C-alpha atoms as a printed R data frame, in Angstrom:
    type eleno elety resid chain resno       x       y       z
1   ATOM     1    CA   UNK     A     1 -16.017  -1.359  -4.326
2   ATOM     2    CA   UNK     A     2 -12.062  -1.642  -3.638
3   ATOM     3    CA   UNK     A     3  -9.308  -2.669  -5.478
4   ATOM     4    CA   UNK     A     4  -6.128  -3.978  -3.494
5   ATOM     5    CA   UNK     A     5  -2.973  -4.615  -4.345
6   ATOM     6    CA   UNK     A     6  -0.255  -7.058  -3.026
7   ATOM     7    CA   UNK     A     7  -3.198  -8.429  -0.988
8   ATOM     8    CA   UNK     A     8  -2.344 -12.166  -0.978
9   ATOM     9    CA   UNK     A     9  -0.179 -11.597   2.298
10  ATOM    10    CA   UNK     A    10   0.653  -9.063   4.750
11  ATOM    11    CA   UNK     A    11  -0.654  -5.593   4.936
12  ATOM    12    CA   UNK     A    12  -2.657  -6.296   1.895
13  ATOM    13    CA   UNK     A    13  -4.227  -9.500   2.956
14  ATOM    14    CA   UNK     A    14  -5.371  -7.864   6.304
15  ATOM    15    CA   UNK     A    15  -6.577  -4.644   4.286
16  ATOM    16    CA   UNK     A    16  -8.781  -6.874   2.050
17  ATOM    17    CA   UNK     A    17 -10.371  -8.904   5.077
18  ATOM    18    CA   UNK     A    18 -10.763  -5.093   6.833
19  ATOM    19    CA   UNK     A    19 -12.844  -3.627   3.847
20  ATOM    20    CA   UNK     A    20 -14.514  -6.571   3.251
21  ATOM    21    CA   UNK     A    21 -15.798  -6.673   6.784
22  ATOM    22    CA   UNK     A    22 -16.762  -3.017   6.236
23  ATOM    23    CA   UNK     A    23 -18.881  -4.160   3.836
24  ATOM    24    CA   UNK     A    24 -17.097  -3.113   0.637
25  ATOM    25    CA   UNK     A    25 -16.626  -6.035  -2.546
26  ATOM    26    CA   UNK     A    26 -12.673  -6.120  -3.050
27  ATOM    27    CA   UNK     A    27 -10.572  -7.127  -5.849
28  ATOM    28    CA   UNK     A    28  -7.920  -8.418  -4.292
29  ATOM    29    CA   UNK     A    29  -4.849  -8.260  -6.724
30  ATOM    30    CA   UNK     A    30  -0.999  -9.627  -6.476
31  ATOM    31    CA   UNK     A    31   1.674 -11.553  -8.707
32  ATOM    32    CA   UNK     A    32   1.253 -13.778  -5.731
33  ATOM    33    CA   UNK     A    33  -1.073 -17.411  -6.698
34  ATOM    34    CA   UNK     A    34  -2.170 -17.181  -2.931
35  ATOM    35    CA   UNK     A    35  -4.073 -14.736  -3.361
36  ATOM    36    CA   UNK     A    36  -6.863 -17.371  -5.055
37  ATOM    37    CA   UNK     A    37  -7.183 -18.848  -1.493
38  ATOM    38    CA   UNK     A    38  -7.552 -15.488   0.414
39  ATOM    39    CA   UNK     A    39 -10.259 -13.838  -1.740
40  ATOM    40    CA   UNK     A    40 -12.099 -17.729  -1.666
41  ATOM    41    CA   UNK     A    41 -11.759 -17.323   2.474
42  ATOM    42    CA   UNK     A    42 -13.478 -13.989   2.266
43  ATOM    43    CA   UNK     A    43 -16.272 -15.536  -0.048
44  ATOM    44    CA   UNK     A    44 -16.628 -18.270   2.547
45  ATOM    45    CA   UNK     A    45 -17.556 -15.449   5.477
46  ATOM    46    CA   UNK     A    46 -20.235 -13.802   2.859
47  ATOM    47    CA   UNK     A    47 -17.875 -11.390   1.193
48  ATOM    48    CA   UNK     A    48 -17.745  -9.957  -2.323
49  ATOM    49    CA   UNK     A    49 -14.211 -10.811  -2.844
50  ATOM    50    CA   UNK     A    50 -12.201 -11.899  -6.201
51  ATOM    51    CA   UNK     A    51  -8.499 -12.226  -7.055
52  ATOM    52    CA   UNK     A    52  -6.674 -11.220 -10.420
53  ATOM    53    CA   UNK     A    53  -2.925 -12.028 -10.922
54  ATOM    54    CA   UNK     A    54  -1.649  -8.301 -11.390
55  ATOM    55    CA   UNK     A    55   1.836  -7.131 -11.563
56  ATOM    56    CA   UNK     A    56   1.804  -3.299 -10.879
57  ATOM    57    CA   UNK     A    57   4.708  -2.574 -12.941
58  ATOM    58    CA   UNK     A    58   2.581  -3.647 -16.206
59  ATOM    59    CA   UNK     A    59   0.386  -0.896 -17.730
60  ATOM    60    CA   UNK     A    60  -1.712  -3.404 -19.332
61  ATOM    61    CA   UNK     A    61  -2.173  -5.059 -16.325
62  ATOM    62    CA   UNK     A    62  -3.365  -2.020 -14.679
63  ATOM    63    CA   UNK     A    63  -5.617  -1.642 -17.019
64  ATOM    64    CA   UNK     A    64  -6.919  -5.375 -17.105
65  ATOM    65    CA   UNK     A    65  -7.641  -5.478 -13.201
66  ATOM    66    CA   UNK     A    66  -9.324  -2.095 -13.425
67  ATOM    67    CA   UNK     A    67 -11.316  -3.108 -15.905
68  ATOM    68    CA   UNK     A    68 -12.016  -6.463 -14.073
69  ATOM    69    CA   UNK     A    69 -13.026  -4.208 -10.622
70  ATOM    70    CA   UNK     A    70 -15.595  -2.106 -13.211
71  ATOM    71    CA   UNK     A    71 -16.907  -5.277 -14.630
72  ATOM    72    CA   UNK     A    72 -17.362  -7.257 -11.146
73  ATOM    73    CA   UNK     A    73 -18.726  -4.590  -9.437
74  ATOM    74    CA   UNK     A    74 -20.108  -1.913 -11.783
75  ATOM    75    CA   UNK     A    75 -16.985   0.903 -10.667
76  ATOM    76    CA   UNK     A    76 -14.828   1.451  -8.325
77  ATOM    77    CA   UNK     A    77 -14.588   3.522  -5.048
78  ATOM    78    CA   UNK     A    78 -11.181   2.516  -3.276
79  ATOM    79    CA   UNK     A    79  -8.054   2.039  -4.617
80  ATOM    80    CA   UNK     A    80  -5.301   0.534  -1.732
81  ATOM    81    CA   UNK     A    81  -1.596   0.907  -3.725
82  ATOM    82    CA   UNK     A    82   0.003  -1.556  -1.593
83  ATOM    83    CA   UNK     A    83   2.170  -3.708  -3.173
84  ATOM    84    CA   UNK     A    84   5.994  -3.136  -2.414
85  ATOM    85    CA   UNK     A    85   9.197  -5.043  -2.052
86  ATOM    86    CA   UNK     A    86  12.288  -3.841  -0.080
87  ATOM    87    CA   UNK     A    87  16.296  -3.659  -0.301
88  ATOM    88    CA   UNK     A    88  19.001  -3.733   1.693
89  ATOM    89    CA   UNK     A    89  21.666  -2.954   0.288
90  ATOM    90    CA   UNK     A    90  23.959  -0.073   0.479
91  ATOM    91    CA   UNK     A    91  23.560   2.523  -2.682
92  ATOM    92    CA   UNK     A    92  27.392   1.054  -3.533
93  ATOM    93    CA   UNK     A    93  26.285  -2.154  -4.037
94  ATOM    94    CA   UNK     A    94  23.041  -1.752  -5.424
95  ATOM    95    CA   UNK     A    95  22.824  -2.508  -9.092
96  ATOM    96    CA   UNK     A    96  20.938  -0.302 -11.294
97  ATOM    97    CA   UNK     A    97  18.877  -3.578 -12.059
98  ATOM    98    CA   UNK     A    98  17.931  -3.536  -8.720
99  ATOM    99    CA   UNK     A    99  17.408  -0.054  -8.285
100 ATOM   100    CA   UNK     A   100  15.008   0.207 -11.410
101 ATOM   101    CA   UNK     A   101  12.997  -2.723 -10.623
102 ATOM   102    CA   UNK     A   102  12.205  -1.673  -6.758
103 ATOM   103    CA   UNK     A   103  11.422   1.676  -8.055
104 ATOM   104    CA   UNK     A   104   9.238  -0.133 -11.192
105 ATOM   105    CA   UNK     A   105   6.677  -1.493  -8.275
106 ATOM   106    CA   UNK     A   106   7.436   0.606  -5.297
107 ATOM   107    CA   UNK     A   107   7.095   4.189  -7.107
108 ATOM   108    CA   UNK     A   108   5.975   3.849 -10.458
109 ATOM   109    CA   UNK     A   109   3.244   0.835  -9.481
110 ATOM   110    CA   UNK     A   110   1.521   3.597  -8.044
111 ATOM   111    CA   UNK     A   111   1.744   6.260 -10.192
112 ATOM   112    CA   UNK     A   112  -0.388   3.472 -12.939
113 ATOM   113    CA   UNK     A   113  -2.835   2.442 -10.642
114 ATOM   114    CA   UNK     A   114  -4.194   6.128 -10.023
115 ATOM   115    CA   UNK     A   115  -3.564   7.369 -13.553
116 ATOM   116    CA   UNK     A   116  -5.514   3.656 -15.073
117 ATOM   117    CA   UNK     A   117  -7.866   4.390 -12.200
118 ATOM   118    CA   UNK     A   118  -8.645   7.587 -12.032
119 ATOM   119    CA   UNK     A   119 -11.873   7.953 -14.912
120 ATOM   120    CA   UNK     A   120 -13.332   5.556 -12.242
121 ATOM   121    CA   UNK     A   121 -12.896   6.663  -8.850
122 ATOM   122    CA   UNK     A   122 -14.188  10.371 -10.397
123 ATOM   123    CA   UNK     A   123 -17.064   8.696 -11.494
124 ATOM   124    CA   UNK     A   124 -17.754   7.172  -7.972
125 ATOM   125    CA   UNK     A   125 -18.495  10.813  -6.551
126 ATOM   126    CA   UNK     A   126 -16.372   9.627  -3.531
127 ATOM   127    CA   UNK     A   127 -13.314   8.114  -4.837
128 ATOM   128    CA   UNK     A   128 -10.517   7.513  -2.013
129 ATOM   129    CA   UNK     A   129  -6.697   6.717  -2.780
130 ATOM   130    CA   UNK     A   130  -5.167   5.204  -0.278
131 ATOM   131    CA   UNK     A   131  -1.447   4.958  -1.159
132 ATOM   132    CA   UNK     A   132   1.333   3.084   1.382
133 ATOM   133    CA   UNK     A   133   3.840   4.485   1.866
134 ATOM   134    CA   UNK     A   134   6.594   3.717   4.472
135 ATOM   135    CA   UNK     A   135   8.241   5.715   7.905
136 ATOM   136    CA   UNK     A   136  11.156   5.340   5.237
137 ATOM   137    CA   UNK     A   137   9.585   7.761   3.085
138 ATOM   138    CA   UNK     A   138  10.331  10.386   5.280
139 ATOM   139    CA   UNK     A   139  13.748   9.106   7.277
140 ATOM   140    CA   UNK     A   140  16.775   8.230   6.056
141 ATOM   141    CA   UNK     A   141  16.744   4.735   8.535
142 ATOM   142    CA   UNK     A   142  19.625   3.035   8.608
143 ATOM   143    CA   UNK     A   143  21.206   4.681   5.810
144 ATOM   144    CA   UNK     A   144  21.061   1.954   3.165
145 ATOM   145    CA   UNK     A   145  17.935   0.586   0.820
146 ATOM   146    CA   UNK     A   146  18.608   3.923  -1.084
147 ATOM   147    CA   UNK     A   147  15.846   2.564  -3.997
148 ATOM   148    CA   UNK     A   148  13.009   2.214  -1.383
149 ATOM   149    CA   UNK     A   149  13.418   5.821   0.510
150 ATOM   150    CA   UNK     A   150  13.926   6.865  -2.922
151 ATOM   151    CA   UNK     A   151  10.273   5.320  -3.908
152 ATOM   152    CA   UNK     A   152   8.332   5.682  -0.289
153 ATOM   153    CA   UNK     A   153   9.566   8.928  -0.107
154 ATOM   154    CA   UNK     A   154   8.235   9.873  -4.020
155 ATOM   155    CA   UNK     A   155   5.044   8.498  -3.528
156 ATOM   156    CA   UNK     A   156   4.849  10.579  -0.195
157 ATOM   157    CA   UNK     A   157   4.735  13.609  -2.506
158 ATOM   158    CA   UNK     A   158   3.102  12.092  -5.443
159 ATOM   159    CA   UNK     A   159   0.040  11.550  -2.903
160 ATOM   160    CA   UNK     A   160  -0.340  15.349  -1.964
161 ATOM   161    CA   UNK     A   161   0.435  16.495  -5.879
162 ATOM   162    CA   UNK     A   162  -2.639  14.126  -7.167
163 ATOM   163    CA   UNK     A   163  -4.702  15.069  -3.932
164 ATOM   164    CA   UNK     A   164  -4.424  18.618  -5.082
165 ATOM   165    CA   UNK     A   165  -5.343  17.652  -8.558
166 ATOM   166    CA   UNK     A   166  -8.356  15.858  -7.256
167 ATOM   167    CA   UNK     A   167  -9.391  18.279  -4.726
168 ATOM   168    CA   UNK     A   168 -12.235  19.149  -6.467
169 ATOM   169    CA   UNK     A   169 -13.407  15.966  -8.269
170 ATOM   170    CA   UNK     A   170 -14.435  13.953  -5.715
171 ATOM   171    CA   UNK     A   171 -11.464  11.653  -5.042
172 ATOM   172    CA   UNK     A   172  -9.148  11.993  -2.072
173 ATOM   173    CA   UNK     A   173  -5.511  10.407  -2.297
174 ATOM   174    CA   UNK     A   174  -4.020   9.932   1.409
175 ATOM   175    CA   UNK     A   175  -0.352   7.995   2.498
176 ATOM   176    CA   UNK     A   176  -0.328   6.000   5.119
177 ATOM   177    CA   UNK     A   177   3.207   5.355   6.008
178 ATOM   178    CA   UNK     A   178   3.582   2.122   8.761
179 ATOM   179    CA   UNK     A   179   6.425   1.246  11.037
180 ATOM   180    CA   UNK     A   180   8.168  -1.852  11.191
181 ATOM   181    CA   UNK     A   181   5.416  -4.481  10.947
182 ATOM   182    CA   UNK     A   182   4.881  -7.937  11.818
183 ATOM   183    CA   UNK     A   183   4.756  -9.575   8.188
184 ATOM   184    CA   UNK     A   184   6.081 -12.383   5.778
185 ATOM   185    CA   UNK     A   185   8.643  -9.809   4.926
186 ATOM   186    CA   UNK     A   186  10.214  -9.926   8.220
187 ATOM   187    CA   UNK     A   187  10.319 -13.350   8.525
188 ATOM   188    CA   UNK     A   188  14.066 -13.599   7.833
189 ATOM   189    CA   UNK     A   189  15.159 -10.762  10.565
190 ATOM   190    CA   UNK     A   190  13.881 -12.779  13.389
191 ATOM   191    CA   UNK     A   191  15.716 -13.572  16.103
192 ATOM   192    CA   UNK     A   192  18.507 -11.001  14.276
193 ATOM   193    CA   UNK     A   193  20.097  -8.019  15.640
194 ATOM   194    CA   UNK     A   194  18.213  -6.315  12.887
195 ATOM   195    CA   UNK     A   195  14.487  -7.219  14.287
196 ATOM   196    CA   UNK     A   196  16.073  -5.967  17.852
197 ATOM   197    CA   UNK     A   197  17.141  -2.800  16.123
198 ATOM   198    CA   UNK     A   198  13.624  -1.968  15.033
199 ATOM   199    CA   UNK     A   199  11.994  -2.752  18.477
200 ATOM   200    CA   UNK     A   200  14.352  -0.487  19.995
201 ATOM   201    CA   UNK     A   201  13.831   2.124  17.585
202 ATOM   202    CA   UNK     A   202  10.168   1.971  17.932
203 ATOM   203    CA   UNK     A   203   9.205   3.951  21.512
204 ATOM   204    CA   UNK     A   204   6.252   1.395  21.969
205 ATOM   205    CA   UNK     A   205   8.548  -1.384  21.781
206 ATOM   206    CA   UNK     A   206   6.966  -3.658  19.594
207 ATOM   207    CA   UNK     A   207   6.159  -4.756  16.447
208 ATOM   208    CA   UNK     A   208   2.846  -3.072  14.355
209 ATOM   209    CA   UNK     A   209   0.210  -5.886  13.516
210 ATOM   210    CA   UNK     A   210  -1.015  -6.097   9.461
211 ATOM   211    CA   UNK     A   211  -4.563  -5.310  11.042
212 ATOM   212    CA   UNK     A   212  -3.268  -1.992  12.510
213 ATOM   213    CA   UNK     A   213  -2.692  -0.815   9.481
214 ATOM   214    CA   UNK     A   214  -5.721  -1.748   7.942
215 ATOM   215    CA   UNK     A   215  -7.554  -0.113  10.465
216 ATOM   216    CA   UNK     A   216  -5.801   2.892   9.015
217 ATOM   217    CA   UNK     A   217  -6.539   2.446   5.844
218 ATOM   218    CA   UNK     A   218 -10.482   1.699   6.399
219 ATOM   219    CA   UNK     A   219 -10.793   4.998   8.005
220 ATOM   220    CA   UNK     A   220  -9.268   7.033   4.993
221 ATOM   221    CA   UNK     A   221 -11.357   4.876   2.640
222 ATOM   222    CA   UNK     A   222 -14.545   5.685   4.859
223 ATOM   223    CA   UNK     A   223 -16.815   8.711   4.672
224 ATOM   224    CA   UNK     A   224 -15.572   9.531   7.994
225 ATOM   225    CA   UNK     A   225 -12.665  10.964   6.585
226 ATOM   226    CA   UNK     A   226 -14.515  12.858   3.951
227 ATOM   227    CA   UNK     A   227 -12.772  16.542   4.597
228 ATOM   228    CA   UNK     A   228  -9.001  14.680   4.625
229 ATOM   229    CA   UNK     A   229  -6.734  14.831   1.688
230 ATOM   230    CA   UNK     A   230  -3.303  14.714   0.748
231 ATOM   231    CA   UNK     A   231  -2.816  13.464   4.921
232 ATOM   232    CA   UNK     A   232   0.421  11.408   5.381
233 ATOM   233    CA   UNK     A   233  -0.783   8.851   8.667
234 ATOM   234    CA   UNK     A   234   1.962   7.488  10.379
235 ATOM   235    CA   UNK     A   235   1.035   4.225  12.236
236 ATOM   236    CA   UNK     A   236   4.568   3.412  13.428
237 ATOM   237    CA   UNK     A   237   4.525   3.143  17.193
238 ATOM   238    CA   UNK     A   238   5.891   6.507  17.471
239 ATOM   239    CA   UNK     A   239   8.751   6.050  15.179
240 ATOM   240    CA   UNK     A   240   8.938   9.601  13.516
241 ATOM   241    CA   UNK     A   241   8.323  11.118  16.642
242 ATOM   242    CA   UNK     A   242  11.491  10.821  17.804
């Protein structure tokens, strides 16, 4: 049983359709309405799949799509923090409006869904976090979005603090931090100098795919991964290694 978040496009959407194929029921969750239409295309292939509006900045929320997972499919094993939004701007120009709200669903979004989550995934006996993170949780990129790194890079810690917690409980809380992937979110950078700045800051030189990613994330959420916690995966082309 899996709960995802921001799963109505993107990263999310492919994680969902992953897991799913892996056999798990998902909840997929998002404050986007498309997400009806993905979880009904996952029913259509024989899934267990359901969609709940959720916006991961609301406590209550949290706690409604929680309790939805436990009363759908009697608890709940996998919990995918996914759901993000970006900035651009340079830390003079970004509001604190701005600032608070990307850090509302980028940091504190997750922070909620483990602490709502958490009597649950104990109870599963093999509870796994799976937390997103971002290459930018770790770099300083191009030296502006200063409320994202700020986020990524908080919920790159927060991961290993609560994996620590939870070493002994039976849950396991990994990051997985992509590169510059192929999504919705990119849509506007094509064809820009700024999409040809992150192929030529990738060594692969290319975009990541969604279902990368999700591949990723179906491994940490597997028992194959049972003795790893508190990892931080990069799947970024070999960004970080530079």
């Amino acid at each position: 049983m899996a709960l995802v978040t921001g799963a109505a496009s993107g990263i999310g959407k492919a994680t969902a359709r992953r897991l799913a194929e892996e056999g798990a029921a998902v909840l997929l969750t998002d404050v986007n309405e498309a997400g009806v239409a993905v979880a009904a295309e996952l029913r259509e292939s024989g899934a267990r799949a359901e969609f709940a509006r959720h916006d991961v900045t609301s406590e209550s929320d949290w706690e409604a799509a929680v309790a939805r997972a436990a009363e759908l499919f009697g608890g709940l094993d996998v919990l995918v923090n996914n759901a993000g939004m970006g900035d651009l701007l340079p830390i003079e120009d970004t509001t604190l409006a701005e600032w608070e709200r990307t850090i509302a669903i980028d940091q504190t979004g997750v922070f909620l869904g483990m602490k709502i989550a958490a009597p649950l995934l104990k109870a599963s006996g093999h509870g796994s976090v799976i937390n997103i993170s971002s290459i930018f949780g770790t770099s300083g990129g191009f030296g502006t979005s200063p409320a994202y790194h700020a986020a990524k890079g908080a919920v790159r810690t927060l991961t290993k603090n609560v994996a620590l917690h939870w070493a002994t409980e039976g849950v396991r809380v990994n990051s997985i931090h992509p590169g510059f992937v192929d999504t919705p979110i990119l849509d506007g950078a094509r064809g820009t100098p700024f999409e040809q700045a992150m192929l030529d800051l990738t060594p692969m030189g290319r975009l990541g795919r969604p279902e990368e990613i999700a591949a990723g994330v179906a491994y940490l959420a597997s028992d194959d991964s049972a003795f790893v916690t508190g990892l931080e995966l990069y799947i970024d082309g070999g960004y970080i290694a530079r």
